[in-house]
Short mmCIF file of C-alpha atoms in Angstrom, two decimals:
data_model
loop_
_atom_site.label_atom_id
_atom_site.label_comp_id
_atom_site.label_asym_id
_atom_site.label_seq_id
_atom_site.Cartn_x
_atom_site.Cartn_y
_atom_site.Cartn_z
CA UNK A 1119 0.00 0.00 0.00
CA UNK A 1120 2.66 2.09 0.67
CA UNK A 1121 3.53 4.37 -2.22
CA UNK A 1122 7.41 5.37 -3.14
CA UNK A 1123 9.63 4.78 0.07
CA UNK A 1124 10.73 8.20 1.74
CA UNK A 1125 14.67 6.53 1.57
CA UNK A 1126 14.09 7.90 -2.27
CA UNK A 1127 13.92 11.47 -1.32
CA UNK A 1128 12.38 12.58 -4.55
CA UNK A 1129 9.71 11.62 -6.66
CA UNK A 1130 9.90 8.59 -8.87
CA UNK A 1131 9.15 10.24 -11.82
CA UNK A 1132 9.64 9.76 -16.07
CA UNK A 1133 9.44 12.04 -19.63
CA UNK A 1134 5.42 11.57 -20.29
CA UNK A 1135 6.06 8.94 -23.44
CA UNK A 1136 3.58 7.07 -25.09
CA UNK A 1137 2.51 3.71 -23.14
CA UNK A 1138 4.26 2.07 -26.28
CA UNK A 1139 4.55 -2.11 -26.50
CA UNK A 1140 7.76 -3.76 -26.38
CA UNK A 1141 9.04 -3.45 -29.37
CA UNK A 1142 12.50 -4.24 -30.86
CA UNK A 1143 15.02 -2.29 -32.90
CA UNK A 1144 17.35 -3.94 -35.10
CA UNK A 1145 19.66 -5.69 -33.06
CA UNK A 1146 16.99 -6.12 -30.04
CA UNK A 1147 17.89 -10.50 -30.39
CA UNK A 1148 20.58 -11.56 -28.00
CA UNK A 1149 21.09 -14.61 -25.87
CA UNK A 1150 20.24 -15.17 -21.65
CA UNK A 1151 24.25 -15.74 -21.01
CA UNK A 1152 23.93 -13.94 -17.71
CA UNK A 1153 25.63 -10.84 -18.66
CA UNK A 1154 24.87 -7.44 -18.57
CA UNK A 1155 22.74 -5.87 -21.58
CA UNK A 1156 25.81 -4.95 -24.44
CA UNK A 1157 26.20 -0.97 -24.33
CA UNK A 1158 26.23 -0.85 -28.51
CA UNK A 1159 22.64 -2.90 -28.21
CA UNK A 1160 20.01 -1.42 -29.78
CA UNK A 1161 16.55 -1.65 -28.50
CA UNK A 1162 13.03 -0.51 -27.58
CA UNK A 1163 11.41 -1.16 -24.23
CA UNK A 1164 8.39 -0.15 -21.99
CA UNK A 1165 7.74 0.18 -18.88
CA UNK A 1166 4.52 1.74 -16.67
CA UNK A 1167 4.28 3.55 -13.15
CA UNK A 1168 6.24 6.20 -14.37
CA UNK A 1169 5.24 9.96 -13.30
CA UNK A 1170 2.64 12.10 -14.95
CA UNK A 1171 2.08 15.70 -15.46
CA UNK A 1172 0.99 16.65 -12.17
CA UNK A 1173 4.44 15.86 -10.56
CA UNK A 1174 6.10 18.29 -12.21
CA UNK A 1175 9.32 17.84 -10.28
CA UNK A 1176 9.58 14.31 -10.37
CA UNK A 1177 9.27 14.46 -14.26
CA UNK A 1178 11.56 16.20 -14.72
CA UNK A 1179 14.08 14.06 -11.99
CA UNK A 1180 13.32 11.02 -14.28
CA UNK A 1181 13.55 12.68 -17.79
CA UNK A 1182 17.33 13.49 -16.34
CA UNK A 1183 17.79 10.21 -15.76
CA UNK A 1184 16.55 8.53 -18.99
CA UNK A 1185 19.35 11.04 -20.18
CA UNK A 1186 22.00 9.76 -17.88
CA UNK A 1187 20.82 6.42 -18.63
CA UNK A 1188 21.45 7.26 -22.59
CA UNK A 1189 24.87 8.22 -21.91
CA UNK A 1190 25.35 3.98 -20.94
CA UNK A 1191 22.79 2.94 -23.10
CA UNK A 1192 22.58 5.07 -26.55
CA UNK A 1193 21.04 2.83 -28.58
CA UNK A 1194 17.92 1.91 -25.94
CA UNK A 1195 14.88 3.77 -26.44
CA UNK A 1196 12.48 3.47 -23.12
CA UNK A 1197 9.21 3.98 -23.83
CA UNK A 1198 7.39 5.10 -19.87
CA UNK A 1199 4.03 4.68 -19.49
CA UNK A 1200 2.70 7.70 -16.76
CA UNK A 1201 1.43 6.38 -14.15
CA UNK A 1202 -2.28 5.29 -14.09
CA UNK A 1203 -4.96 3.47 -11.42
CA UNK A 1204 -3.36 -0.35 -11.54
CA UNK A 1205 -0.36 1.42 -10.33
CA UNK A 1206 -2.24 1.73 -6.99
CA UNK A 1207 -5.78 -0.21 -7.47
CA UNK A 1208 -6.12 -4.16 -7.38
CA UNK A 1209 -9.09 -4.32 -8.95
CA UNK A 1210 -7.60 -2.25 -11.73
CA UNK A 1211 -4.38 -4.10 -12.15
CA UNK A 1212 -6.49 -7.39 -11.99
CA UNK A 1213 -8.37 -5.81 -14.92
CA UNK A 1214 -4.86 -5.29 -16.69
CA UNK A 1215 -3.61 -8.82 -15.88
CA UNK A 1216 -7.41 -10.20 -17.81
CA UNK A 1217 -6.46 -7.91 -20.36
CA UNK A 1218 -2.72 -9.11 -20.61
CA UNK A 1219 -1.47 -5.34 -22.44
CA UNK A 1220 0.81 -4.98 -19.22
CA UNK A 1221 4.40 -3.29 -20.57
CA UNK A 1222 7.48 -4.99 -20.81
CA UNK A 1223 8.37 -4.09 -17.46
CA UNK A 1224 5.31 -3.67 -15.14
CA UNK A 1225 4.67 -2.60 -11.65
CA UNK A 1226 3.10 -4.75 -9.12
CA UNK A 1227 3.07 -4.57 -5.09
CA UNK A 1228 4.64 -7.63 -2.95
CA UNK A 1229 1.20 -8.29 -2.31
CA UNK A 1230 0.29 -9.13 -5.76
CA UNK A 1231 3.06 -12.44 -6.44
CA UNK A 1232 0.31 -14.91 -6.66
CA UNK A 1233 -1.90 -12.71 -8.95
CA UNK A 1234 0.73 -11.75 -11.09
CA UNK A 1235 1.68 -14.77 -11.71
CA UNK A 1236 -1.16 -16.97 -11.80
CA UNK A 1237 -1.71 -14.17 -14.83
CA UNK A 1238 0.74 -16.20 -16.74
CA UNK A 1239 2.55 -12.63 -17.78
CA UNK A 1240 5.72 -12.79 -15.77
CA UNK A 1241 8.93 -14.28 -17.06
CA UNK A 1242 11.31 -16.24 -15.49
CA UNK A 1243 14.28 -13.94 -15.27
CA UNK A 1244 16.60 -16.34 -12.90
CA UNK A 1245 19.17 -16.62 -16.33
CA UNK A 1246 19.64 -13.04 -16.46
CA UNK A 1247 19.84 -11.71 -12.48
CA UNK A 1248 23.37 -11.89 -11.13
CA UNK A 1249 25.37 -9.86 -8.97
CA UNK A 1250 26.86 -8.68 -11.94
CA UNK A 1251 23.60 -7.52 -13.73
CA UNK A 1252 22.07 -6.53 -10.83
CA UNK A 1253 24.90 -5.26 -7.87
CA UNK A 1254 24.17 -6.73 -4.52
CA UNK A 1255 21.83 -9.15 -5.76
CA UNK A 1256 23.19 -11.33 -3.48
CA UNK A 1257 23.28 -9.50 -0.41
CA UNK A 1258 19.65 -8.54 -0.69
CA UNK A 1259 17.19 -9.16 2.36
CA UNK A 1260 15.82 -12.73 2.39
CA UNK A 1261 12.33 -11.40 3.30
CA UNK A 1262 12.86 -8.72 0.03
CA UNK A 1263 14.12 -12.34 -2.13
CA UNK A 1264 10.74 -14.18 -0.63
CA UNK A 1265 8.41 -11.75 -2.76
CA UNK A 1266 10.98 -11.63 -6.23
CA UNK A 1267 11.09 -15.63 -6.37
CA UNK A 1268 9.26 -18.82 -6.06
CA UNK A 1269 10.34 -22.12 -5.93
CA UNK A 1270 13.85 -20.64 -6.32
CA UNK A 1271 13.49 -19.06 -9.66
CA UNK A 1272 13.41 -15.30 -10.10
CA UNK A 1273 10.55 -12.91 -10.92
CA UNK A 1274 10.62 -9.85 -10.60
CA UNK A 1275 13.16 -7.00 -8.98
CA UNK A 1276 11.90 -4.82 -6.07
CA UNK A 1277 12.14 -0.95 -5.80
CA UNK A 1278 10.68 0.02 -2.84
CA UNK A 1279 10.55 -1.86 0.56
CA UNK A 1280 9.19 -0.92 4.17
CA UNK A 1281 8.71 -1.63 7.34
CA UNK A 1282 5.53 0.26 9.34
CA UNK A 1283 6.49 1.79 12.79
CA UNK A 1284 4.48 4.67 14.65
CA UNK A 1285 4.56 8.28 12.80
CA UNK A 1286 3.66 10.70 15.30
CA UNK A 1287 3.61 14.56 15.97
CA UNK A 1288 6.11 15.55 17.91
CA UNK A 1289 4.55 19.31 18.53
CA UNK A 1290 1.19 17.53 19.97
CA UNK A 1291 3.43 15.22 22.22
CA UNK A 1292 5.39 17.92 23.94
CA UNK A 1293 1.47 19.90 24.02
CA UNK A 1294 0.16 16.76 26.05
CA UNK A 1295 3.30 16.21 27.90
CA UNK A 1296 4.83 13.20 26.68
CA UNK A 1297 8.16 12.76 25.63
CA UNK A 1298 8.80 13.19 21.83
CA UNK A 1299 12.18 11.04 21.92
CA UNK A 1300 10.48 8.57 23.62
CA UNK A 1301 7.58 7.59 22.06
CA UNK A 1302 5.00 4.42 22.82
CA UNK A 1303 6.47 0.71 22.59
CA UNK A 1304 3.51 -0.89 23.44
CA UNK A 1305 -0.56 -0.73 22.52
CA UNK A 1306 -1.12 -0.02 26.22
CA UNK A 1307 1.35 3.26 25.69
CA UNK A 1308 -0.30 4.02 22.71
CA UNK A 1309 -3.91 4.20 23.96
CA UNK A 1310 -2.67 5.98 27.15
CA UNK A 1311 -0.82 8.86 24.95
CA UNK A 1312 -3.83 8.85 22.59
CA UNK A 1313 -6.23 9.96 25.56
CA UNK A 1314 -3.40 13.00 26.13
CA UNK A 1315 -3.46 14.19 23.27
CA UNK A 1316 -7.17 13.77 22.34
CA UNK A 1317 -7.66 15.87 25.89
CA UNK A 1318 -5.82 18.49 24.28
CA UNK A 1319 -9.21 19.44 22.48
CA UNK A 1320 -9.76 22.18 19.14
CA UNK A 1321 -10.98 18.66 17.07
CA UNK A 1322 -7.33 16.83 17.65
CA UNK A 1323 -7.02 13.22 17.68
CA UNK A 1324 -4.75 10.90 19.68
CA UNK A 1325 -4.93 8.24 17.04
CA UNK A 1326 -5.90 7.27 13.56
CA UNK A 1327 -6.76 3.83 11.84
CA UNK A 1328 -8.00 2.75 8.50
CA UNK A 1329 -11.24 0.93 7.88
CA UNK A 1330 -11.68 0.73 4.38
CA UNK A 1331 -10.57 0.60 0.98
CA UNK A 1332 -8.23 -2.86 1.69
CA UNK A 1333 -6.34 -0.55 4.13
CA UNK A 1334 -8.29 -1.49 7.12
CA UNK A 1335 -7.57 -5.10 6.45
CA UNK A 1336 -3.84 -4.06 6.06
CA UNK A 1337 -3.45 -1.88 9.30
CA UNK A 1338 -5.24 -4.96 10.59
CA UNK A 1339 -2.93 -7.74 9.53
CA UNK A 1340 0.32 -5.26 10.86
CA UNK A 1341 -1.57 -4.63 14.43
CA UNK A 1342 -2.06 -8.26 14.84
CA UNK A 1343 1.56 -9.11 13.43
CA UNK A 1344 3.07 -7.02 16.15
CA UNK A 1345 1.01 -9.00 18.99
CA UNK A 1346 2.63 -12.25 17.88
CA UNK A 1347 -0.75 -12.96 15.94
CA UNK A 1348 -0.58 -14.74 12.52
CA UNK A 1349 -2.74 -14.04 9.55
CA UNK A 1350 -2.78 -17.46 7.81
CA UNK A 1351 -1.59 -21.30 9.58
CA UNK A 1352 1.61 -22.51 8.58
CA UNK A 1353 0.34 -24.22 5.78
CA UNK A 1354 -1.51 -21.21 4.56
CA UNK A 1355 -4.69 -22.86 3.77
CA UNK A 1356 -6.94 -21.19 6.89
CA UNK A 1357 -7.22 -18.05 8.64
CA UNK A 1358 -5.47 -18.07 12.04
CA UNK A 1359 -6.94 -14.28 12.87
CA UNK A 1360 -9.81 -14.83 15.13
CA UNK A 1361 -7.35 -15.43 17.59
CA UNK A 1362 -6.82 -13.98 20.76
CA UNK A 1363 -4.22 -11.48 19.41
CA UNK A 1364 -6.91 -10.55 16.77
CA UNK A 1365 -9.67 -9.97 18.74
CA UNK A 1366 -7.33 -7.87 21.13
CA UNK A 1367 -6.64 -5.66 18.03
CA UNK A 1368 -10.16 -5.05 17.49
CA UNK A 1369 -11.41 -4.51 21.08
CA UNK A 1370 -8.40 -2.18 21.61
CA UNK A 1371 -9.80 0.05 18.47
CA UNK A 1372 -13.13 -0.22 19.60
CA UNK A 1373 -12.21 1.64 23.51
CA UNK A 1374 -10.45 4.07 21.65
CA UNK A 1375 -12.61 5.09 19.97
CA UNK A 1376 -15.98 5.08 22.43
CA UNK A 1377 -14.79 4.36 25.82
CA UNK A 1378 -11.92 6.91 25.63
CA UNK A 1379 -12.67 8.83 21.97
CA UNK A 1380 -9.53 9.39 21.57
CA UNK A 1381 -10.23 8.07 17.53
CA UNK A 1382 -12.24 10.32 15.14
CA UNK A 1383 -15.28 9.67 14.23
CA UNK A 1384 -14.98 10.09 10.58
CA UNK A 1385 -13.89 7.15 9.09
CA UNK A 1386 -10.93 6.82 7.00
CA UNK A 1387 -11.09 4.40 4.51
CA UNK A 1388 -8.59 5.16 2.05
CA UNK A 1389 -4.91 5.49 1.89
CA UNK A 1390 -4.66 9.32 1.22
CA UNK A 1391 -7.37 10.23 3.18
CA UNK A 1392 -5.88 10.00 6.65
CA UNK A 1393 -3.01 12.22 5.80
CA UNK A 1394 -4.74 15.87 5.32
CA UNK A 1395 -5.41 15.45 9.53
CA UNK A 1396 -2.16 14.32 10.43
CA UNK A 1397 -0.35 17.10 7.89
CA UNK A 1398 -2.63 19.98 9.63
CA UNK A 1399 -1.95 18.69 13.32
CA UNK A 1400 -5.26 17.05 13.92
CA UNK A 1401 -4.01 13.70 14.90
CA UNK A 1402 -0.95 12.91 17.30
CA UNK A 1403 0.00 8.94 16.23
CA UNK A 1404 -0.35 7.23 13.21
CA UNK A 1405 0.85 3.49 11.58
CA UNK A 1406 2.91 3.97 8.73
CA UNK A 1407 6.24 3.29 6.68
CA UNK A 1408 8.54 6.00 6.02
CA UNK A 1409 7.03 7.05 3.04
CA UNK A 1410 3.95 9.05 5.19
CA UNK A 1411 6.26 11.52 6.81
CA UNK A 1412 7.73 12.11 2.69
CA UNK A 1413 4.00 12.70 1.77
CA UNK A 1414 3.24 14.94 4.68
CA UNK A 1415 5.69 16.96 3.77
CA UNK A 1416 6.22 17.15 -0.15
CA UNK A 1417 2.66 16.34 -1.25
CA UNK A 1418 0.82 18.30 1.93
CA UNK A 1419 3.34 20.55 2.92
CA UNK A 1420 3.56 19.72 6.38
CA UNK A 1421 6.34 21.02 8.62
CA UNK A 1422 9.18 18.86 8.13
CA UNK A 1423 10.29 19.29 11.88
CA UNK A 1424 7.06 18.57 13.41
CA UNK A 1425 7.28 14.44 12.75
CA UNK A 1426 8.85 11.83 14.72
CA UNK A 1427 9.25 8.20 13.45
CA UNK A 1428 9.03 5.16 16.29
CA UNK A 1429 9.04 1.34 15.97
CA UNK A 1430 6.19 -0.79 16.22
CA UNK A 1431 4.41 -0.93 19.51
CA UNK A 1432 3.92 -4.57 20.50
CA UNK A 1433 2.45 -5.90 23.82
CA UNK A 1434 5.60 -5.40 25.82
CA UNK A 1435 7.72 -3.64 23.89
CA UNK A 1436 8.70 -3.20 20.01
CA UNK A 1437 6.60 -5.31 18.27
CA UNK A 1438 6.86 -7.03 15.02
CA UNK A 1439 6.33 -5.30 12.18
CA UNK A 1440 4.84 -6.01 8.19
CA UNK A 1441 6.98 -5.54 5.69
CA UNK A 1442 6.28 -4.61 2.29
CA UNK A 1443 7.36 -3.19 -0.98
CA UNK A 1444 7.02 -2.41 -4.62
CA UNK A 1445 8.64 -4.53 -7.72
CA UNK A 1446 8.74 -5.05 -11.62
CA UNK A 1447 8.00 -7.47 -13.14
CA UNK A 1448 8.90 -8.56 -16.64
CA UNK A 1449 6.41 -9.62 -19.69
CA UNK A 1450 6.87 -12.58 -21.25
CA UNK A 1451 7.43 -12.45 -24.67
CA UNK A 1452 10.34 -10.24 -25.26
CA UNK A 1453 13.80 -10.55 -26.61
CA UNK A 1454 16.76 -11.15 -24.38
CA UNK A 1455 18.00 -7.83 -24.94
CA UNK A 1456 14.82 -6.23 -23.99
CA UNK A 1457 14.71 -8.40 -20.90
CA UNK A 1458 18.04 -7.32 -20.83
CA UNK A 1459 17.60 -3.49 -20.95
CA UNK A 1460 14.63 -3.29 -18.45
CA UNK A 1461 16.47 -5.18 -15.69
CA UNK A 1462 19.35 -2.67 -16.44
CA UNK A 1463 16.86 0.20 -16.30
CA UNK A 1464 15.44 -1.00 -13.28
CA UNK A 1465 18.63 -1.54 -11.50
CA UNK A 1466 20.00 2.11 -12.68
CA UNK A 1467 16.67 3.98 -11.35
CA UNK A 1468 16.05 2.21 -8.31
CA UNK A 1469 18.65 -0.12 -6.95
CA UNK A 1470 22.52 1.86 -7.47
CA UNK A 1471 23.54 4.46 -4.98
CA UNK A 1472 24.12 8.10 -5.84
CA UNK A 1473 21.81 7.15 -9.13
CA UNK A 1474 18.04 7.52 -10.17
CA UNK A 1475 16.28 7.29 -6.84
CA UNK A 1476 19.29 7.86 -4.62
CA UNK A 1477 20.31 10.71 -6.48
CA UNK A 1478 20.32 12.91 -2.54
CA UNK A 1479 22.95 14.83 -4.23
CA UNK A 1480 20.49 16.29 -7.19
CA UNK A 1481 17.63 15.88 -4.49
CA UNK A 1482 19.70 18.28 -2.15
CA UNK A 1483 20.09 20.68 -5.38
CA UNK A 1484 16.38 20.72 -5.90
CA UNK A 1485 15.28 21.22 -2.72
CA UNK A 1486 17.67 24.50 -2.66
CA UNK A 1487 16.03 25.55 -5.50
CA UNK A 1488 13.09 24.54 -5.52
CA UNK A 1489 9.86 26.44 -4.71
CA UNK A 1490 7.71 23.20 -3.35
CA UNK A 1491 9.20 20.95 -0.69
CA UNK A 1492 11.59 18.07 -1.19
CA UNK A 1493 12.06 15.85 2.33
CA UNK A 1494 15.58 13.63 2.18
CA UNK A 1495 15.58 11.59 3.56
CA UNK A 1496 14.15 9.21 6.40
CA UNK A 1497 16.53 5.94 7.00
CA UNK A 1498 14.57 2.22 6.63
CA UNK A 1499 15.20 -1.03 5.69
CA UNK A 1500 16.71 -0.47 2.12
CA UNK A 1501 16.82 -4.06 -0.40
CA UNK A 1502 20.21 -5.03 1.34
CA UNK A 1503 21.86 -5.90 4.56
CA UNK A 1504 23.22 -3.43 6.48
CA UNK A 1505 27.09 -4.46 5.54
CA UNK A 1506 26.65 -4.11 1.73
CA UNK A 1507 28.43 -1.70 -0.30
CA UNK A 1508 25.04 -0.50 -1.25
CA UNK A 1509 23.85 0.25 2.26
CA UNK A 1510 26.82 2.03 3.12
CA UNK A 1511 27.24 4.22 0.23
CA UNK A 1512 23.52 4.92 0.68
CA UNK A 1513 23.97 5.98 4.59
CA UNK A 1514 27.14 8.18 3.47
CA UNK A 1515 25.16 9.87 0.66
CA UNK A 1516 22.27 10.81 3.32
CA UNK A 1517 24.73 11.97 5.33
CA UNK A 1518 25.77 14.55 3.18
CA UNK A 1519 22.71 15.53 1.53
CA UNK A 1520 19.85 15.06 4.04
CA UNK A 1521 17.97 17.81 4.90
CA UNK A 1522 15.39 16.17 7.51
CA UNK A 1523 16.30 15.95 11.14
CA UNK A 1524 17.38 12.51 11.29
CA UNK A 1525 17.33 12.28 15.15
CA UNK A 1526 13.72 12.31 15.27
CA UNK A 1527 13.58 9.01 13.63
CA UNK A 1528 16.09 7.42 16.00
CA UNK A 1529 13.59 5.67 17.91
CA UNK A 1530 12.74 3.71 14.69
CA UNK A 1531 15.99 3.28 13.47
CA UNK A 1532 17.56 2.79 16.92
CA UNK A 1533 14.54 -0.67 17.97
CA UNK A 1534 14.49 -2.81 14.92
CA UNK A 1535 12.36 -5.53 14.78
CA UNK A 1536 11.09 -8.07 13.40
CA UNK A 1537 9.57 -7.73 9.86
CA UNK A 1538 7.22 -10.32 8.64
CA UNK A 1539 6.08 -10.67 5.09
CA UNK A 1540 2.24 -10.10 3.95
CA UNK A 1541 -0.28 -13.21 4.16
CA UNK A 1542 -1.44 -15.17 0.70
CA UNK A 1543 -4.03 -13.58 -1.03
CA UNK A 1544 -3.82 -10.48 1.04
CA UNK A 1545 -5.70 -8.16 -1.13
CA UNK A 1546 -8.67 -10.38 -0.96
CA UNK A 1547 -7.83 -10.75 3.27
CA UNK A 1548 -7.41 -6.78 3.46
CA UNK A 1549 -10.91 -6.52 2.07
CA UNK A 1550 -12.90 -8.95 4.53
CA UNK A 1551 -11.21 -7.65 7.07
CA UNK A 1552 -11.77 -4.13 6.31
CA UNK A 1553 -15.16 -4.81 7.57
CA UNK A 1554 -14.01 -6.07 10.92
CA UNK A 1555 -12.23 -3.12 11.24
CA UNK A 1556 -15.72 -0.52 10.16
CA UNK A 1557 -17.14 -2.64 12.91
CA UNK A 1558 -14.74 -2.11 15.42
CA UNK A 1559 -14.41 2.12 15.04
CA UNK A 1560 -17.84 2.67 14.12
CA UNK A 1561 -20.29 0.80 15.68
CA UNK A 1562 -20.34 1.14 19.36
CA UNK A 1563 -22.61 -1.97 19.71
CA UNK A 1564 -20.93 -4.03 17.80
CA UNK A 1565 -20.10 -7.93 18.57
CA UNK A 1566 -16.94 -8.19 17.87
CA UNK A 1567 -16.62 -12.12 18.12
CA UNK A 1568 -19.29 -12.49 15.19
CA UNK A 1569 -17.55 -9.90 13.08
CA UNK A 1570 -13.75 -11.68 13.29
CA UNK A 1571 -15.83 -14.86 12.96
CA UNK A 1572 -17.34 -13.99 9.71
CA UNK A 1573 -14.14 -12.62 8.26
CA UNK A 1574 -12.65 -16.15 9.28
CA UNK A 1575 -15.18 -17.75 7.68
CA UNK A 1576 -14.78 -15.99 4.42
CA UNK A 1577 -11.00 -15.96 4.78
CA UNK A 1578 -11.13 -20.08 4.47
CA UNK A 1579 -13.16 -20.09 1.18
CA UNK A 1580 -10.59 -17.48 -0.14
CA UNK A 1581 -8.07 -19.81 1.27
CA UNK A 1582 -9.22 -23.11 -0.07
CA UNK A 1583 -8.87 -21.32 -3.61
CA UNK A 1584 -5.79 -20.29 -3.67
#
């Protein structure tokens, strides 16, 4: 669900081309040897998710970088879709997968593995991903590897991965007299600094939660992850959430919000909706990756200073946290050196340091220059382990270029935990169990045991299909 990670510090962005298929030039053949794409190649490729004309900025960091990519690549003509609704909506990119016109190289969330490829679209790329196509292949994270492979073969290549902790306003803390460099660890924490802050009055908020739009379900599946509660049995073929851990989640929602009110009661039921509140200091603590603080302030405008970032309250201290992530995927279909030049696109935009999305340097330049606000960067859990030559070039470019007060995100950085991967068939999970959550924050009469029972009960048919 979570959009571009905030570790990018700019928008991911392209030149507005046409959507284009992937179509070859006149030397577009080649062979899946395992090497790198041959810089005299020439070749047409396409790829979707790429920025439109309302970010303006990010454009205009991406046409820079199809240049820079030129300079490699002269003969490779990339053909970038702007990005469109199965960039963010299921139903849409099921609608794409039905339709099969996905590009060469196509977007798809970790969530989607199964769907994408049960679509029969994807391409087995194993032959052509090596640590010398792709640096640091093999010092990626083994819970980024889980969502790019199955049954050991290859699939897809991620650019974006997260890790949800507790955002929270750091102005409304020191208001209600907590500590902002010490924020909750635990639910109970949480629900005691929500009632502070909610006492604080003028319409303000102590906490926020989804209950729609698949997000409930998601916010959900990462509350009861970080009790020790599981989504799915080992064997993945029933729902293990109307557990004891699950119905905690829900009862715990349900106080909040009419025993202490210390949750709104306007629903918010879709991703972008529960950021205008948080952005205009309306509500003190929020789930979230990274990549809501960047939105706050770059999209909403939000005072980069006023946000701290903590780790994920569990029921005695840091929790465990959901992990997730964007990828690309590649079309069957092509040429080798197509496959070829969108795996080295893909790894130039969004996996090499000082390059494409890591560009801080550039980032640093625009946000000098720049009239609307550019946040770099917030630190997570990047594709690789922390001793990689990635990681550490990565840290030292931040370093240098940052321009976000990094010590307000120490408690995050500072209590790693535990990140656990999203269940099968989440989408369709997210959605039952959106309606447990509805249940839980707006009905105060609601029977909570029925409504996890009836999400179970749908969960298994779900289940039994997969």
């Amino acid at each position: 669900m979570a959009a571009v990670a905030l570790a990018a510090g700019l928008l991911l962005t392209t030149a507005a081309c046409s959507s284009g298929s992937s179509g070859s030039g006149d030397a577009a053949g080649g062979t899946a040897d395992g090497k790198p794409l041959d810089p005299n190649a020439t070749v047409t490729i396409s790829i979707d998710c790429a920025p439109g004309a309302d970010q303006a900025a990010g454009k205009a960091n991406y046409a820079d970088d199809l240049a820079l990519f030129k300079t490699k690549y002269p003969n490779v003509t990339i053909n970038a879709k702007p990005y469109v609704g199965q960039c963010e909506v299921p139903a849409q990119q099921t609608a794409q997968y039905k339709a099969h016109d996905e590009t060469g190289a196509f977007h798809a969330y970790f969530t989607d593995r199964d769907a994408t490829l049960n679509s029969g679209d994807a391409q087995d790329i194993t032959a052509y991903v090596n640590d010398q196509t792709v640096p640091g292949f093999s010092s990626m994270l083994p819970s980024v590897k889980q969502n790019m492979t199955v049954d050991g073969k290859v699939y897809a290549l991620p650019i974006n991965y997260y890790s949800t902790g507790l955002v929270y306003n750091r102005d409304l803390f020191k208001q209600a007299g907590l500590d902002p460099d010490n924020p909750p660890k635990t639910w109970d924490e949480v629900q005691a600094a929500a009632k502070k802050i909610s006492a604080l009055g003028n319409g303000i908020s102590g906490y926020e939660d989804y209950s729609g739009g698949n997000t409930g379900g998601w916010h959900f599946t990462s509350e009861l992850y970080s009790l020790g509660g599981k989504m799915v049995s080992q064997d993945g073929k029933k729902a293990a959430f109307n557990s004891a851990e699950g119905k905690q989640v829900l009862k715990r929602l349900h106080d909040m919000r009419f025993t202490d009110q210390s949750i709104s009661a306007t629903p918010v039921t879709g991703w972008a909706d529960a950021f205008p509140p948080l952005a205009t200091g309306k509500v003190g603590m929020f789930l979230g990756a990274p990549d809501v603080i960047k939105h706050l302030i770059e999209v909403l405008g939000a005072d980069a200073k006023a946000y701290g970032l903590g780790p994920m309250p569990g029921a005695t201290g840091p929790g465990n946290s959901l992990g997730g992530g964007d990828l690309y995927y590649i079309k069957k279909g092509q040429t080798p050196n197509q496959i070829k030049a969108e795996i080295a696109w893909i790894n130039f935009q969004y996996q090499t340091p000082d390059s494409g999305q890591f560009n801080y340097a550039r980032a640093k330049t625009l946000a000098g220059s720049s009239k609307d606000p550019v946040a770099i960067a917030v630190p997570q859990p990047y594709f690789w382990s922390a001793d990689s030559p990635q990681i550490k070039a990565i840290t030292e470019s931040l370093k240098t270029n940052g321009n976000l007060p990094l010590s307000n995100y120490d408690p995050y950085v500072k209590n790693p935990t535990t990140t656990l991967t999203e269940p099968p068939a989440a989408q369709q999970l997210y959605k039952i169990l959106d309606t447990a959550m509805s249940a839980a924050m707006t009905d105060p009469n609601a029977n909570l045991d029925t409504v996890l029972a009836t999400a179970e009960a749908q969960a298994n048919q779900i289940l039994a299909n997969q």
